[in-house]
Short mmCIF file of C-alpha atoms and ligand atoms in Angstrom, two decimals:
data_model
loop_
_atom_site.label_atom_id
_atom_site.label_comp_id
_atom_site.label_asym_id
_atom_site.label_seq_id
_atom_site.Cartn_x
_atom_site.Cartn_y
_atom_site.Cartn_z
CA MET A 1391 17.05 -64.11 82.99
CA ASN A 1392 14.08 -65.42 84.94
CA LEU A 1393 12.53 -68.18 82.84
CA LYS A 1394 9.72 -68.99 85.25
CA ASN A 1395 7.30 -66.98 83.14
CA PHE A 1396 8.26 -68.70 79.92
CA VAL A 1397 5.67 -71.44 80.24
CA SER A 1398 3.30 -69.52 82.46
CA SER A 1399 0.14 -67.93 81.04
CA ILE A 1400 -1.41 -66.37 84.14
CA ASP A 1401 -0.45 -62.85 83.06
CA TYR A 1402 -2.88 -63.06 80.17
CA ASP A 1403 -5.27 -65.96 80.72
CA ILE A 1404 -6.59 -64.10 83.76
CA VAL A 1405 -9.12 -62.80 81.19
CA LEU A 1406 -10.71 -66.25 81.38
CA ALA A 1407 -10.99 -66.27 85.19
CA GLU A 1408 -14.73 -65.83 85.44
CA TYR A 1409 -15.44 -68.45 82.78
CA ASP A 1410 -13.11 -70.88 84.47
CA MET A 1411 -14.85 -70.45 87.80
CA GLN A 1412 -18.34 -70.67 86.30
CA GLY A 1413 -17.24 -73.83 84.52
CA SER A 1414 -15.98 -75.28 87.78
CA ILE A 1415 -19.25 -74.48 89.55
CA ALA A 1416 -21.25 -76.31 86.87
CA HIS A 1417 -18.84 -79.25 86.80
CA THR A 1418 -18.99 -79.55 90.60
CA ASP A 1419 -22.81 -79.43 90.57
CA MET A 1420 -22.81 -82.20 88.00
CA LEU A 1421 -20.39 -84.31 90.07
CA ALA A 1422 -22.76 -84.04 93.04
CA LYS A 1423 -25.84 -84.79 90.94
CA CYS A 1424 -24.12 -87.94 89.66
CA ARG A 1425 -23.07 -88.84 93.24
CA ILE A 1426 -19.37 -88.71 92.38
CA ILE A 1427 -18.85 -86.25 95.22
CA THR A 1428 -21.24 -85.44 98.08
CA ARG A 1429 -23.69 -82.52 98.10
CA ALA A 1430 -21.91 -81.10 101.13
CA GLU A 1431 -18.57 -81.15 99.36
CA ALA A 1432 -20.10 -79.61 96.28
CA SER A 1433 -21.73 -76.74 98.11
CA LYS A 1434 -18.55 -76.00 100.01
CA ILE A 1435 -16.74 -75.73 96.67
CA THR A 1436 -19.41 -73.80 94.78
CA SER A 1437 -20.14 -71.23 97.47
CA ALA A 1438 -16.43 -70.47 97.80
CA LEU A 1439 -16.15 -70.17 94.01
CA LYS A 1440 -19.15 -67.83 93.89
CA LYS A 1441 -17.51 -65.64 96.49
CA MET A 1442 -14.33 -65.64 94.43
CA ILE A 1443 -16.27 -64.55 91.33
CA ASP A 1444 -17.75 -61.65 93.31
CA GLU A 1445 -14.32 -60.59 94.48
CA PHE A 1446 -12.93 -60.95 90.97
CA LYS A 1447 -15.62 -58.65 89.58
CA LYS A 1448 -14.69 -56.05 92.18
CA GLY A 1449 -11.03 -56.40 91.26
CA LYS A 1450 -10.24 -57.80 94.70
CA LEU A 1451 -9.23 -61.35 93.84
CA LYS A 1452 -5.51 -62.01 93.70
CA LEU A 1453 -4.67 -65.16 91.78
CA LYS A 1454 -1.27 -66.79 91.55
CA GLY A 1455 -0.22 -69.91 89.66
CA GLU A 1456 1.11 -71.18 86.36
CA ASP A 1457 -2.17 -70.62 84.56
CA ILE A 1458 -5.67 -69.50 85.44
CA HIS A 1459 -6.92 -73.04 86.09
CA THR A 1460 -4.14 -73.84 88.53
CA ALA A 1461 -4.42 -70.43 90.16
CA VAL A 1462 -8.16 -70.80 90.83
CA GLU A 1463 -7.68 -74.23 92.37
CA LEU A 1464 -4.78 -73.03 94.53
CA GLU A 1465 -6.82 -70.11 95.83
CA LEU A 1466 -9.80 -72.37 96.49
CA THR A 1467 -7.56 -74.79 98.39
CA LYS A 1468 -6.32 -71.90 100.52
CA ARG A 1469 -9.91 -71.08 101.39
CA ILE A 1470 -11.55 -74.48 101.90
CA GLY A 1471 -8.67 -76.92 102.16
CA THR A 1472 -8.26 -80.21 100.33
CA THR A 1473 -11.96 -80.51 99.42
CA ALA A 1474 -11.07 -78.08 96.63
CA GLY A 1475 -9.20 -80.88 94.89
CA LYS A 1476 -12.45 -82.85 94.50
CA MET A 1477 -13.68 -80.49 91.81
CA HIS A 1478 -10.97 -81.73 89.48
CA THR A 1479 -12.45 -85.25 89.44
CA ALA A 1480 -13.23 -86.42 85.88
CA ARG A 1481 -11.61 -83.32 84.44
CA SER A 1482 -8.28 -82.14 83.07
CA ARG A 1483 -6.92 -78.71 82.33
CA ASN A 1484 -7.06 -79.84 78.71
CA ASP A 1485 -10.85 -79.86 78.52
CA GLN A 1486 -11.10 -77.09 81.10
CA VAL A 1487 -9.19 -74.60 78.96
CA VAL A 1488 -11.34 -75.40 75.93
CA LEU A 1489 -14.45 -74.74 77.99
CA ALA A 1490 -13.26 -71.33 79.17
CA GLU A 1491 -12.20 -70.35 75.66
CA ARG A 1492 -15.48 -71.42 74.11
CA MET A 1493 -17.47 -69.50 76.75
CA TYR A 1494 -15.28 -66.44 76.15
CA ILE A 1495 -15.69 -66.54 72.36
CA LYS A 1496 -19.46 -66.99 72.62
CA ASP A 1497 -19.66 -63.80 74.70
CA GLN A 1498 -17.29 -61.91 72.43
CA ILE A 1499 -19.27 -62.85 69.33
CA LYS A 1500 -22.31 -61.22 70.92
CA ASN A 1501 -20.31 -58.11 71.85
CA ILE A 1502 -18.70 -57.77 68.45
CA ASN A 1503 -21.99 -58.24 66.65
CA ASP A 1504 -23.49 -55.45 68.77
CA ASN A 1505 -20.56 -53.23 67.80
CA ILE A 1506 -21.04 -54.11 64.14
CA ASP A 1507 -24.71 -53.13 64.47
CA GLU A 1508 -23.63 -49.70 65.68
CA SER A 1509 -21.37 -49.27 62.67
CA ILE A 1510 -24.13 -50.33 60.29
CA SER A 1511 -26.46 -47.81 61.94
CA ALA A 1512 -23.89 -45.03 61.49
CA ILE A 1513 -23.62 -45.85 57.77
CA LYS A 1514 -27.40 -45.99 57.35
CA LYS A 1515 -27.80 -42.67 59.12
CA LEU A 1516 -25.40 -40.92 56.77
CA ALA A 1517 -27.03 -42.56 53.74
CA LYS A 1518 -30.42 -41.22 54.87
CA LYS A 1519 -28.97 -37.76 55.48
CA HIS A 1520 -27.82 -37.47 51.85
CA PRO A 1521 -30.57 -39.17 49.86
CA SER A 1522 -30.01 -37.45 46.53
CA CYS A 1523 -26.27 -36.84 46.57
CA VAL A 1524 -24.61 -38.18 43.42
CA MET A 1525 -20.92 -39.01 43.14
CA PRO A 1526 -18.74 -40.67 40.54
CA GLY A 1527 -18.44 -44.37 41.29
CA PHE A 1528 -14.98 -45.76 40.67
CA THR A 1529 -13.28 -48.74 39.14
CA HIS A 1530 -9.47 -48.73 39.17
CA LEU A 1531 -9.88 -45.50 41.20
CA GLN A 1532 -10.98 -43.79 37.99
CA ASN A 1533 -14.28 -42.01 37.63
CA ALA A 1534 -16.55 -44.59 36.05
CA GLN A 1535 -20.32 -44.07 36.38
CA PRO A 1536 -22.54 -41.84 38.49
CA VAL A 1537 -23.92 -43.47 41.59
CA LEU A 1538 -25.93 -42.34 44.59
CA PHE A 1539 -23.56 -41.64 47.49
CA SER A 1540 -25.98 -43.54 49.73
CA HIS A 1541 -25.79 -46.60 47.50
CA TRP A 1542 -21.99 -46.49 47.51
CA ILE A 1543 -21.61 -46.33 51.26
CA LEU A 1544 -24.34 -48.90 51.90
CA SER A 1545 -22.13 -51.44 50.14
CA TYR A 1546 -19.99 -51.33 53.29
CA ALA A 1547 -23.05 -51.96 55.44
CA TRP A 1548 -23.65 -55.14 53.43
CA MET A 1549 -20.06 -56.25 54.05
CA LEU A 1550 -20.55 -55.69 57.76
CA LYS A 1551 -23.82 -57.58 57.67
CA ARG A 1552 -22.01 -60.56 56.17
CA ASP A 1553 -19.39 -60.24 58.91
CA LYS A 1554 -22.15 -60.53 61.48
CA GLU A 1555 -23.54 -63.58 59.74
CA ARG A 1556 -20.09 -65.17 59.72
CA PHE A 1557 -19.72 -64.63 63.46
CA SER A 1558 -23.22 -65.96 64.11
CA ASP A 1559 -22.48 -69.02 62.06
CA LEU A 1560 -19.28 -69.60 64.02
CA TYR A 1561 -21.30 -69.23 67.22
CA LYS A 1562 -23.08 -72.50 66.41
CA ARG A 1563 -19.79 -74.39 66.13
CA THR A 1564 -18.41 -72.74 69.26
CA ASP A 1565 -21.50 -73.59 71.26
CA VAL A 1566 -20.29 -77.12 72.03
CA MET A 1567 -19.50 -78.23 75.58
CA PRO A 1568 -16.09 -79.97 75.92
CA LEU A 1569 -15.97 -81.04 79.60
CA GLY A 1570 -15.80 -84.79 80.01
CA ALA A 1571 -13.08 -85.24 77.40
CA ALA A 1572 -10.70 -84.94 80.37
CA ALA A 1573 -7.06 -85.32 79.27
CA PHE A 1574 -8.17 -86.67 75.87
CA ALA A 1575 -9.66 -90.13 76.44
CA GLY A 1576 -12.77 -89.34 78.46
CA THR A 1577 -13.34 -90.55 82.02
CA GLU A 1578 -14.43 -93.68 83.84
CA PHE A 1579 -16.61 -91.70 86.25
CA PRO A 1580 -20.37 -91.81 85.54
CA ILE A 1581 -20.65 -88.14 84.57
CA ASP A 1582 -23.62 -86.42 82.90
CA ARG A 1583 -22.13 -84.19 80.24
CA LYS A 1584 -25.50 -83.02 78.97
CA TYR A 1585 -26.37 -81.77 82.41
CA THR A 1586 -23.16 -79.69 82.55
CA ALA A 1587 -23.95 -78.37 79.06
CA LYS A 1588 -27.42 -77.35 80.20
CA LEU A 1589 -26.10 -75.59 83.29
CA LEU A 1590 -23.64 -73.59 81.17
CA GLY A 1591 -26.06 -72.85 78.35
CA PHE A 1592 -24.40 -74.95 75.64
CA ARG A 1593 -26.42 -76.27 72.72
CA LYS A 1594 -24.68 -79.65 72.61
CA ILE A 1595 -21.74 -81.69 73.87
CA SER A 1596 -18.67 -82.64 71.84
CA ASP A 1597 -18.55 -86.09 70.23
CA ASN A 1598 -14.91 -87.18 70.26
CA SER A 1599 -12.73 -86.63 73.31
CA VAL A 1600 -9.48 -86.58 71.31
CA ASP A 1601 -10.80 -83.97 68.91
CA THR A 1602 -12.28 -82.02 71.82
CA VAL A 1603 -8.95 -81.22 73.43
CA SER A 1604 -6.96 -80.98 70.18
CA ASP A 1605 -9.27 -78.69 68.26
CA ARG A 1606 -8.68 -74.96 68.05
CA ASP A 1607 -10.73 -74.43 64.90
CA TYR A 1608 -13.08 -72.18 66.83
CA ILE A 1609 -10.17 -69.80 67.47
CA ALA A 1610 -8.80 -70.01 63.92
CA GLU A 1611 -12.25 -69.37 62.53
CA PHE A 1612 -12.90 -66.56 64.96
CA LEU A 1613 -9.61 -64.92 63.99
CA ALA A 1614 -10.39 -65.42 60.29
CA ASP A 1615 -13.75 -63.74 60.76
CA CYS A 1616 -12.01 -60.89 62.58
CA ALA A 1617 -9.52 -60.63 59.71
CA ILE A 1618 -12.26 -60.33 57.09
CA LEU A 1619 -14.06 -57.75 59.19
CA ALA A 1620 -10.83 -55.79 59.63
CA MET A 1621 -10.24 -55.94 55.88
CA HIS A 1622 -13.65 -54.35 55.31
CA ILE A 1623 -13.05 -51.58 57.83
CA SER A 1624 -9.62 -50.98 56.35
CA ARG A 1625 -10.97 -50.60 52.83
CA PHE A 1626 -13.53 -48.09 54.02
CA ALA A 1627 -10.88 -46.24 56.01
CA GLU A 1628 -8.68 -46.11 52.91
CA GLU A 1629 -11.54 -44.77 50.84
CA LEU A 1630 -12.23 -42.08 53.43
CA VAL A 1631 -8.57 -41.09 53.51
CA ILE A 1632 -8.68 -40.61 49.75
CA TRP A 1633 -11.97 -38.74 49.91
CA SER A 1634 -10.67 -36.39 52.58
CA SER A 1635 -7.63 -35.39 50.52
CA GLN A 1636 -7.46 -31.97 48.82
CA GLN A 1637 -7.63 -33.71 45.45
CA PHE A 1638 -11.07 -35.10 46.29
CA GLY A 1639 -12.56 -33.03 49.10
CA PHE A 1640 -15.63 -35.31 49.26
CA ILE A 1641 -15.61 -35.46 53.04
CA LYS A 1642 -14.18 -33.64 56.00
CA PHE A 1643 -13.27 -35.43 59.21
CA SER A 1644 -14.20 -33.77 62.46
CA SER A 1645 -11.14 -32.26 64.12
CA ASP A 1646 -11.55 -34.83 66.91
CA PHE A 1647 -10.43 -37.46 64.43
CA THR A 1648 -7.50 -35.69 62.80
CA THR A 1649 -4.18 -34.51 64.12
CA GLY A 1650 -1.76 -31.82 63.09
CA SER A 1651 1.78 -32.03 61.86
CA SER A 1652 4.70 -31.06 64.06
CA ILE A 1653 6.17 -28.99 61.24
CA MET A 1654 3.42 -28.10 58.75
CA PRO A 1655 0.90 -25.88 60.52
CA GLN A 1656 -1.83 -26.34 57.90
CA LYS A 1657 -2.03 -30.14 58.17
CA ARG A 1658 -5.14 -32.00 59.40
CA ASN A 1659 -4.08 -35.59 58.98
CA PRO A 1660 -6.69 -38.38 58.96
CA ASP A 1661 -4.92 -40.36 61.68
CA PHE A 1662 -7.96 -42.23 62.96
CA ALA A 1663 -8.70 -43.63 59.53
CA GLU A 1664 -5.03 -44.46 59.02
CA ILE A 1665 -4.76 -46.28 62.33
CA LEU A 1666 -7.96 -48.18 61.49
CA ARG A 1667 -6.33 -49.26 58.25
CA ALA A 1668 -3.14 -50.31 60.01
CA LYS A 1669 -4.82 -52.31 62.79
CA THR A 1670 -5.61 -54.85 60.10
CA GLY A 1671 -1.93 -55.86 60.19
CA ARG A 1672 -2.03 -57.21 63.71
CA ILE A 1673 -5.41 -58.83 63.17
CA TYR A 1674 -4.06 -60.70 60.13
CA GLY A 1675 -0.94 -61.50 62.18
CA ASN A 1676 -3.05 -63.09 64.90
CA LEU A 1677 -4.72 -65.33 62.33
CA MET A 1678 -1.31 -66.35 60.98
CA ALA A 1679 -0.15 -67.07 64.53
CA ILE A 1680 -2.92 -69.57 65.32
CA LEU A 1681 -2.70 -71.26 61.93
CA THR A 1682 1.04 -71.66 62.35
CA ILE A 1683 0.81 -72.85 65.96
CA MET A 1684 -1.66 -75.55 64.96
CA LYS A 1685 -0.24 -76.74 61.69
CA GLY A 1686 2.47 -79.07 62.93
CA ILE A 1687 1.35 -80.47 66.25
CA PRO A 1688 0.31 -84.09 66.61
CA LEU A 1689 -2.81 -85.09 68.51
CA SER A 1690 -3.89 -84.58 71.17
CA TYR A 1691 -3.09 -81.72 73.57
CA ASN A 1692 0.32 -80.04 73.27
CA ARG A 1693 1.46 -77.09 75.26
CA ASP A 1694 1.92 -75.15 72.01
CA MET A 1695 -1.80 -74.56 72.24
CA GLN A 1696 -1.41 -72.26 75.20
CA GLU A 1697 -0.10 -69.72 72.69
CA ASP A 1698 -3.60 -69.52 71.20
CA LYS A 1699 -4.73 -67.00 73.77
CA GLU A 1700 -2.84 -63.78 73.19
CA PRO A 1701 -3.73 -63.63 69.48
CA MET A 1702 -7.37 -64.27 70.39
CA PHE A 1703 -7.49 -61.62 73.13
CA ASP A 1704 -5.65 -59.14 70.97
CA SER A 1705 -8.01 -59.53 68.02
CA VAL A 1706 -11.05 -59.18 70.27
CA GLU A 1707 -9.79 -55.93 71.77
CA THR A 1708 -8.52 -54.57 68.46
CA VAL A 1709 -11.74 -55.33 66.60
CA LYS A 1710 -13.89 -53.84 69.35
CA ILE A 1711 -11.95 -50.58 69.58
CA SER A 1712 -11.70 -50.35 65.79
CA LEU A 1713 -15.46 -50.67 65.37
CA ALA A 1714 -16.05 -48.05 68.06
CA ALA A 1715 -13.51 -45.68 66.48
CA PHE A 1716 -15.01 -46.25 63.04
CA SER A 1717 -18.59 -45.54 64.19
CA GLU A 1718 -17.64 -42.35 66.00
CA MET A 1719 -15.35 -41.04 63.29
CA PHE A 1720 -17.90 -41.81 60.61
CA SER A 1721 -20.80 -40.19 62.49
CA ALA A 1722 -18.83 -36.97 63.01
CA MET A 1723 -17.71 -36.68 59.38
CA LYS A 1724 -19.13 -34.00 57.02
CA VAL A 1725 -20.06 -34.77 53.43
CA ASN A 1726 -19.45 -32.19 50.70
CA GLU A 1727 -22.23 -32.86 48.18
CA ASP A 1728 -21.05 -30.07 45.85
CA LYS A 1729 -17.59 -31.56 45.51
CA MET A 1730 -19.05 -34.93 44.65
CA SER A 1731 -21.34 -33.47 42.05
CA GLU A 1732 -18.49 -31.38 40.64
CA ALA A 1733 -16.37 -34.54 40.35
CA CYS A 1734 -19.08 -36.13 38.20
CA GLY A 1735 -18.00 -33.69 35.47
CA LYS A 1736 -14.61 -35.36 35.18
CA GLY A 1737 -13.89 -38.55 33.26
CA HIS A 1738 -16.87 -38.65 30.88
CA ILE A 1739 -18.76 -40.84 33.30
CA LEU A 1740 -21.87 -40.97 31.14
CA SER A 1741 -20.11 -42.84 28.32
CA THR A 1742 -21.89 -46.10 29.19
CA ASP A 1743 -25.21 -44.24 29.10
CA VAL A 1744 -24.33 -42.95 25.62
CA ALA A 1745 -23.56 -46.52 24.52
CA ASP A 1746 -26.86 -47.71 26.05
CA TYR A 1747 -28.59 -44.91 24.08
CA LEU A 1748 -27.26 -46.43 20.84
CA VAL A 1749 -28.28 -49.90 21.98
CA LYS A 1750 -31.83 -48.64 22.41
CA LYS A 1751 -31.61 -47.44 18.79
CA GLY A 1752 -30.86 -51.00 17.70
CA ILE A 1753 -27.04 -51.07 17.66
CA PRO A 1754 -25.50 -54.19 19.28
CA PHE A 1755 -23.81 -53.24 22.56
CA ARG A 1756 -20.34 -54.35 21.48
CA HIS A 1757 -20.51 -52.08 18.44
CA ALA A 1758 -21.98 -49.20 20.45
CA HIS A 1759 -19.10 -49.61 22.90
CA GLY A 1760 -16.62 -49.17 20.01
CA ILE A 1761 -18.36 -46.04 18.76
CA VAL A 1762 -18.40 -44.40 22.17
CA SER A 1763 -14.82 -45.41 22.82
CA LYS A 1764 -13.76 -43.46 19.71
CA LEU A 1765 -15.98 -40.62 20.82
CA SER A 1766 -14.21 -40.60 24.18
CA ASP A 1767 -10.81 -40.41 22.51
CA TYR A 1768 -12.12 -37.42 20.59
CA LEU A 1769 -13.39 -35.75 23.76
CA ILE A 1770 -10.06 -36.27 25.47
CA SER A 1771 -7.99 -34.96 22.55
CA SER A 1772 -10.27 -31.96 21.94
CA GLY A 1773 -10.70 -31.17 25.62
CA LYS A 1774 -14.50 -31.20 25.20
CA ARG A 1775 -17.34 -32.70 27.20
CA PHE A 1776 -20.29 -34.62 25.70
CA GLU A 1777 -22.45 -31.58 26.39
CA ASP A 1778 -20.22 -29.40 24.18
CA LEU A 1779 -20.58 -31.51 21.03
CA THR A 1780 -22.42 -30.06 18.03
CA LYS A 1781 -24.97 -32.03 16.02
CA LYS A 1782 -22.35 -32.42 13.29
CA GLU A 1783 -19.80 -33.84 15.69
CA TRP A 1784 -22.29 -36.39 17.08
CA LYS A 1785 -23.27 -37.50 13.59
CA ARG A 1786 -19.62 -38.05 12.70
CA PHE A 1787 -19.60 -40.98 15.13
CA SER A 1788 -23.07 -42.40 14.40
CA ASP A 1789 -26.10 -41.25 12.46
CA LYS A 1790 -28.26 -42.72 15.23
CA PHE A 1791 -27.46 -39.73 17.43
CA ASP A 1792 -30.17 -37.06 17.35
CA ALA A 1793 -31.29 -34.21 19.58
CA SER A 1794 -32.66 -36.62 22.20
CA VAL A 1795 -29.10 -37.52 23.20
CA LYS A 1796 -28.95 -34.28 25.22
CA LYS A 1797 -31.37 -35.79 27.73
CA ILE A 1798 -28.69 -38.21 28.90
CA PHE A 1799 -26.50 -35.57 30.50
CA ASP A 1800 -27.91 -35.41 33.95
CA TYR A 1801 -25.94 -37.34 36.55
CA LYS A 1802 -28.76 -37.75 39.02
CA SER A 1803 -31.17 -39.18 36.48
CA ALA A 1804 -28.40 -41.40 35.09
CA ALA A 1805 -28.07 -42.91 38.54
CA GLU A 1806 -31.84 -43.12 39.04
CA LYS A 1807 -32.28 -44.92 35.72
CA LYS A 1808 -30.34 -47.90 37.05
CA ASP A 1809 -33.42 -49.09 38.81
CA CYS A 1810 -32.92 -52.82 38.52
CA ASP A 1811 -33.07 -54.67 41.85
CA GLY A 1812 -29.88 -53.84 43.73
CA GLY A 1813 -29.04 -50.96 41.36
CA THR A 1814 -28.20 -47.38 42.28
CA SER A 1815 -31.68 -45.87 42.34
CA THR A 1816 -33.50 -44.22 45.21
CA ARG A 1817 -36.00 -47.07 45.16
CA SER A 1818 -33.22 -49.61 45.58
CA VAL A 1819 -31.52 -47.59 48.33
CA LYS A 1820 -34.79 -47.35 50.25
CA LYS A 1821 -35.26 -51.07 49.98
CA GLN A 1822 -31.73 -51.69 51.22
CA LEU A 1823 -32.23 -49.34 54.14
CA SER A 1824 -35.34 -51.26 55.15
CA VAL A 1825 -33.66 -54.67 55.16
CA LEU A 1826 -30.21 -53.84 56.48
N1 LIG B 2446 -2.67 -73.22 80.26
C1 LIG B 2446 -2.86 -74.37 79.45
C2 LIG B 2446 -3.30 -73.94 78.07
O1 LIG B 2446 -3.76 -72.88 77.93
C3 LIG B 2446 -3.92 -75.23 80.03
C4 LIG B 2446 -3.80 -76.67 79.68
C5 LIG B 2446 -2.59 -77.26 80.30
N2 LIG B 2446 -2.56 -78.67 80.13
C6 LIG B 2446 -1.44 -79.38 80.25
N3 LIG B 2446 -1.53 -80.64 80.08
N4 LIG B 2446 -0.30 -78.83 80.51
O2 LIG B 2446 -3.21 -74.65 77.12
#
């Protein structure tokens, strides 16, 4: 077995190539500005690096070495000779790798937040398309109370909005420039770290060189944010799988997002939603990987930390494709308003409204709850609905019931009545749509 690749990372940290080279250009500029190397040396280095970036973008740059940092320097040495080695003054791969990773995550946070925006837009669009559709809301997957379909699905938009906020918050902690920590102790050269930070667009520089090279919180946090986001997408996917089943029939996936069965000709399986649900597994796994890698290593840098990259890259790609798949699948999906309204007839979902009716007649809620609970048992055992009850039957449970109780039995108005801020009324939905 060839073990050369065991400690090598070039096969995957190539993703960081551009950031590494940009970092080297800025570091070299700073070295010249601080007169640690000459201007002539610096421009020799930076113009060669710029050319390499161009070639890399065109897919023409071949890099070989143990890791991306070594590979870039080796290639540069091939091109300009030993001057290349000057760019590594006052620097170590330990702070260099942190720089590239931080630059990468900053970019990915922006990309992912854009993708989240697209998903939120898809949800808002569907909510607007079905403004008065009523469905049974669930607790314990049992029909519970009527709710506007738009209100129900917008709850996922709020989750995604929080995901965006979490990423943006992490951005602040990632936006810290590590170069200058060198191996872990800093450097004796008179460098200007703030200048490097400015060149690379960082908000601030790190404060403790040991922490700078030892810290991978920005990756753990990034992967945790990805995990929470994936959990949200997975819950929605699960809900859509349930809704698309024959038992529910609330939605129909476009055929582009279902596949058939190799044996049962009638099947239209919701594979996209299922795969979305399952992708959560690897995203959680990536979080577990970084937490486990980091939990037992002493300060400062240890090679264990090289294993931080694959989980990070994998979560980035998985989250991005999942959000894209979700947005497209969701936008192409058809809603069956009739099925949702039909489902409102099951499970006596206006029981709470009946209890509230008694409360308005002066009965304490706890007592009203007991009355309606008995009433529900009666409905279940007699196979009746509230609407079927005679005056005599109503009175058997409470003499507060009169003819006005009939007004309760409209699902749409039951939903509309819940007009408190954040409730399931059209007014509330409109407000949400305007702020989301
Ligand atoms: N490829 C290494 C990593 O990703 C770079 C740092 C190597 N530093 C060292 N002292 N071996 O962690």
